[in-house]
mmCIF file of C-alpha atoms in Angstrom:
data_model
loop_
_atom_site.group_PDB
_atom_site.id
_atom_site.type_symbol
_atom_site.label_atom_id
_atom_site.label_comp_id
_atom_site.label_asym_id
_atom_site.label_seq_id
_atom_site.Cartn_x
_atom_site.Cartn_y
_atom_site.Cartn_z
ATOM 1 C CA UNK G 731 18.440 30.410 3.749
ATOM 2 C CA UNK G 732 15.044 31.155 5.697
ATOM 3 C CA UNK G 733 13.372 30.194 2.774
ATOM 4 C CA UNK G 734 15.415 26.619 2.808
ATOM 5 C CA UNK G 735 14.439 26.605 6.403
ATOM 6 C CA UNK G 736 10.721 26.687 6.074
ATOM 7 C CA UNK G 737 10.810 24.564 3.030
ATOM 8 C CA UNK G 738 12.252 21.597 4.867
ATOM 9 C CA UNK G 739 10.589 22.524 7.920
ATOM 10 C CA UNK G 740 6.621 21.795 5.653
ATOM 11 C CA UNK G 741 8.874 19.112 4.253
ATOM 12 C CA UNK G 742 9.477 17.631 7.828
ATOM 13 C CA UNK G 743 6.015 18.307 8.963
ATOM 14 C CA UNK G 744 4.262 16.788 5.810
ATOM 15 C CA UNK G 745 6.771 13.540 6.406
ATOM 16 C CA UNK G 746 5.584 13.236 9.677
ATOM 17 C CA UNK G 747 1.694 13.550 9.093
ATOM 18 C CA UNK G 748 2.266 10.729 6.724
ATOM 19 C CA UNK G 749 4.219 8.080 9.120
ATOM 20 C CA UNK G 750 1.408 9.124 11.750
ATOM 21 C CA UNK G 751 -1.396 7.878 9.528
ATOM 22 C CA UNK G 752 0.844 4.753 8.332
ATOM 23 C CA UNK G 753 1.636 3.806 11.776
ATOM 24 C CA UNK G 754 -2.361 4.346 12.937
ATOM 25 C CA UNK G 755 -3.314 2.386 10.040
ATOM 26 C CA UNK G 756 -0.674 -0.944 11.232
ATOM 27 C CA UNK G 757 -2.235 -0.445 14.536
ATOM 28 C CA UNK G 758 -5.891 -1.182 13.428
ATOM 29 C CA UNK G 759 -7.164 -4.210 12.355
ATOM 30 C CA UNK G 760 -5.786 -4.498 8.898
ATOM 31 C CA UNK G 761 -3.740 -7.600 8.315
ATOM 32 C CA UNK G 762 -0.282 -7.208 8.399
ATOM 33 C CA UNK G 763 2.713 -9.533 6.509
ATOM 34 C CA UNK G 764 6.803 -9.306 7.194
ATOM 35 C CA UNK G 765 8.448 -9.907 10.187
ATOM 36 C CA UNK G 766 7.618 -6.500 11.910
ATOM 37 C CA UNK G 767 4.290 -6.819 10.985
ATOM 38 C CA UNK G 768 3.580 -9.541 12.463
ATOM 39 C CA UNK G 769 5.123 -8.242 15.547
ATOM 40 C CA UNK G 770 2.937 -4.974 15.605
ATOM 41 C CA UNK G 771 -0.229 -7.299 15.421
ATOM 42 C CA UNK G 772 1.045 -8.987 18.241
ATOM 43 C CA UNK G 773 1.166 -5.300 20.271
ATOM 44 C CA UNK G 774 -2.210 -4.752 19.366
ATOM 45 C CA UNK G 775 -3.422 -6.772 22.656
ATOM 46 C CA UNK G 776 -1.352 -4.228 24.877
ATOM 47 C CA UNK G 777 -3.612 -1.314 25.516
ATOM 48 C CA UNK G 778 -2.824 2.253 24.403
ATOM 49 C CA UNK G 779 -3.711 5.232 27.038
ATOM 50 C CA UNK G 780 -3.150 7.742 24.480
ATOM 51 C CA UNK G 781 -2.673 6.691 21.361
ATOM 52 C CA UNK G 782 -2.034 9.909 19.617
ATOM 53 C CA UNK G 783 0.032 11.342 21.856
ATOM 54 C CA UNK G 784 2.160 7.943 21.722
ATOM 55 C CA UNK G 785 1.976 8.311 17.181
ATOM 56 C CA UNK G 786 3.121 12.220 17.968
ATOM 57 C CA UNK G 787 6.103 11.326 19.940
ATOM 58 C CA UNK G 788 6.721 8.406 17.665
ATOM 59 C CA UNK G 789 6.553 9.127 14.094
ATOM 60 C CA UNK G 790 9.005 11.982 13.676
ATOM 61 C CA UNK G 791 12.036 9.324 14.672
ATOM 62 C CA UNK G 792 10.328 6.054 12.733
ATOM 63 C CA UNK G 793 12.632 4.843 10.319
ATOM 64 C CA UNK G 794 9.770 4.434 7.211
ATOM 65 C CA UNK G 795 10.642 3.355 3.759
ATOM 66 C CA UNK G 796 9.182 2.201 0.873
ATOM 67 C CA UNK G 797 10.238 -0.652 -0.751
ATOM 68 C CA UNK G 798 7.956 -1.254 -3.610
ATOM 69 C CA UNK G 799 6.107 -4.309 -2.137
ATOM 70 C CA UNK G 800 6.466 -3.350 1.682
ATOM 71 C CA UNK G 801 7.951 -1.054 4.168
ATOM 72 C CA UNK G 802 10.882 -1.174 6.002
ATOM 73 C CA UNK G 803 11.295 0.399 8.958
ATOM 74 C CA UNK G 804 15.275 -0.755 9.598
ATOM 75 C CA UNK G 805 17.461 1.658 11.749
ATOM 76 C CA UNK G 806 21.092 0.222 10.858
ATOM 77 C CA UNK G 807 21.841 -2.290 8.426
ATOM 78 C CA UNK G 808 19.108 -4.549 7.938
ATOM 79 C CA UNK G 809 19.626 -6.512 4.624
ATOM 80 C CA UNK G 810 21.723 -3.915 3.104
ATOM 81 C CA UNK G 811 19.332 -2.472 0.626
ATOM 82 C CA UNK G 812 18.589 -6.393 -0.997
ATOM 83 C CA UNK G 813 15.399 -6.750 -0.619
ATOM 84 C CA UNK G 814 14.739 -3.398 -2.672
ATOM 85 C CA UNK G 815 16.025 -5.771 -5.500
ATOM 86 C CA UNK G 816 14.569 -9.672 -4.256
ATOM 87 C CA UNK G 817 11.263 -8.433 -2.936
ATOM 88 C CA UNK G 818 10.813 -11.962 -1.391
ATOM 89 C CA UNK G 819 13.628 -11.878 1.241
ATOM 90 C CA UNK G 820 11.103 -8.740 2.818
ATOM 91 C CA UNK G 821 8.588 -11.127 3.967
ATOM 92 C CA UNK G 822 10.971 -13.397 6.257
ATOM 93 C CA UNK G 823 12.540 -9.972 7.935
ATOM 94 C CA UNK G 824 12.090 -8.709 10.823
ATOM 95 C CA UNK G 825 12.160 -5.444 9.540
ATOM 96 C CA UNK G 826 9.699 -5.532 7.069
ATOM 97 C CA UNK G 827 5.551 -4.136 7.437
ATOM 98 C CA UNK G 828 3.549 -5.452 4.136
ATOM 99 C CA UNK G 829 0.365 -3.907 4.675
ATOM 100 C CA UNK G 830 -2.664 -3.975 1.821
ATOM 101 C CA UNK G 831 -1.559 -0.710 0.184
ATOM 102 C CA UNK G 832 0.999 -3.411 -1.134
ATOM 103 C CA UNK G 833 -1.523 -6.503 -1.995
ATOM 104 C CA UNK G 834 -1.563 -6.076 -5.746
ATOM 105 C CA UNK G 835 2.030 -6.109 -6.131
ATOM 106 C CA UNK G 836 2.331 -9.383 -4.398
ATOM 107 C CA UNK G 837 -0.463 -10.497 -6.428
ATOM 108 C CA UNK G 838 1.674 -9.732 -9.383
ATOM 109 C CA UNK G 839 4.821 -11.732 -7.752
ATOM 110 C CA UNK G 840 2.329 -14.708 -7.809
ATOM 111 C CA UNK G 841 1.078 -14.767 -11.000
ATOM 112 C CA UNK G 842 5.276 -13.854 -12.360
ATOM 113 C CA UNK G 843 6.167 -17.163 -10.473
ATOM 114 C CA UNK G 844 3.489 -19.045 -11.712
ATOM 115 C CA UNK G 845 4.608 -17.977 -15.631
ATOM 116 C CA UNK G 846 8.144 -18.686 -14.813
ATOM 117 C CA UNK G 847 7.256 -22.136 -13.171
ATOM 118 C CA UNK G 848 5.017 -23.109 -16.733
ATOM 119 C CA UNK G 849 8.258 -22.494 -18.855
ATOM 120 C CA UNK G 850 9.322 -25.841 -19.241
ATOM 121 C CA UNK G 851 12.812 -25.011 -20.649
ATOM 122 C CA UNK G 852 14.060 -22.936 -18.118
ATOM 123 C CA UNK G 853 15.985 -25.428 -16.103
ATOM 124 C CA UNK G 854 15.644 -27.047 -12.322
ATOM 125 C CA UNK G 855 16.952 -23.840 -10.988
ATOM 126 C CA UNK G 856 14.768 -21.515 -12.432
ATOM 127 C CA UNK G 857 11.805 -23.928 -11.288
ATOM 128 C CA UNK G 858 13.123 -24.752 -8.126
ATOM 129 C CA UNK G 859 13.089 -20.505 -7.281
ATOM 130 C CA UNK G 860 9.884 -19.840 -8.863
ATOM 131 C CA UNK G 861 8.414 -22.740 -6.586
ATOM 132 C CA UNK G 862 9.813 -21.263 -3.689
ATOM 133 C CA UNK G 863 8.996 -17.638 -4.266
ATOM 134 C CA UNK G 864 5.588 -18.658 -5.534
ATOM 135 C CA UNK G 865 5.185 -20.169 -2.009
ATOM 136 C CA UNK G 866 6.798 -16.411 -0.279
ATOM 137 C CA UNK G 867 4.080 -14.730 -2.142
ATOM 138 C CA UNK G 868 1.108 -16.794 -1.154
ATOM 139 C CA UNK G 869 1.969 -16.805 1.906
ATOM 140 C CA UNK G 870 2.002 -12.826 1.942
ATOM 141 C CA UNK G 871 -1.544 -12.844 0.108
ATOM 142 C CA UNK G 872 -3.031 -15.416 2.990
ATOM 143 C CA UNK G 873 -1.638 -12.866 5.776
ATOM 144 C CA UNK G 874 -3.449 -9.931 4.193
ATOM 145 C CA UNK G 875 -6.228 -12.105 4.443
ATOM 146 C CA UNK G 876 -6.570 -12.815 0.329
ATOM 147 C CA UNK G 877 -6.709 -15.125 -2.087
ATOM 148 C CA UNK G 878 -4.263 -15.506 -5.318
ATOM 149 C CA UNK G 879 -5.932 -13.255 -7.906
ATOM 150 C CA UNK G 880 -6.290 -16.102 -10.567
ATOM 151 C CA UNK G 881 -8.113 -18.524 -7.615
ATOM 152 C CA UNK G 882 -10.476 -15.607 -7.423
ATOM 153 C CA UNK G 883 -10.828 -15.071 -11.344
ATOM 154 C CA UNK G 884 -11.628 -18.897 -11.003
ATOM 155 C CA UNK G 885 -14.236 -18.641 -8.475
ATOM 156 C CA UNK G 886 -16.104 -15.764 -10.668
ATOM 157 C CA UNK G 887 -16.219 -17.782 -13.789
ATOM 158 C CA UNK G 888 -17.769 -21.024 -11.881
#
């Protein structure tokens, strides 16, 4: 049992080193995407006194999970676990940090909408989603201050 103790205790400690560094790096000057995100770049104007002691008393309570294409830092219900499975509700929630660890995959949500909107036998409903989560995605990419990876592929071969 001691040895259960100190395992989870390292485990505890090692959990809360990494929200500490996570939550320093959303209050830089990295762009930020999602509803929460947007919010913490908002709290950037309010000065911190101490900003480590402030990430210390924090981080060990922060509700911090991965999504796959963002974070989601939810206490209670949130969207009920559906934006693990429709990554483009995440943007529009208040709960939701998309920082640049998660750029690529949203580059990758671009470029699947833009193949899904080329298949011309897919139907208006097919189209009519890919248009609109085509337009989810860039607007992720913009707020992480990017471009769509095939404008830039563009750009190189001019």
């Amino acid at each position: 049992k001691q040895q259960d103790l100190t395992l989870f205790d390292e485990i505890f400690q090692q959990m809360t080193e990494f929200k500490i560094d996570l939550i320093e790096s959303w209050l830089d000057d990295q762009p930020l995407a999602g509803g929460a995100g947007e919010k913490i770049v908002e709290l950037r104007a309010i000065p911190i006194k101490d900003r480590a002691a402030l990430l210390a008393q924090t981080a060990p309570h922060a509700n911090i999970r991965a999504t796959g294409h963002g974070w989601c830092i939810a206490t209670e219900r949130g969207c009920g676990g559906a934006g693990l499975y429709e990554a483009t509700r995440c943007p529009g929630c208040k709960n939701s940090v998309i920082d640049e660890v998660f750029a690529s995959t949203w580059q990758d949500i671009y470029i699947q909408q833009r193949e899904l909107i080329k298949i011309e036998d897919a139907g208006p409903a097919v189209r009519q989603r890919a248009e609109r989560d085509l337009q989810v995605a860039l607007d992720v990419i913009t707020s992480l201050g990017l471009s769509p990876v095939e404008e830039m592929e563009e750009a190189a071969n001019d």
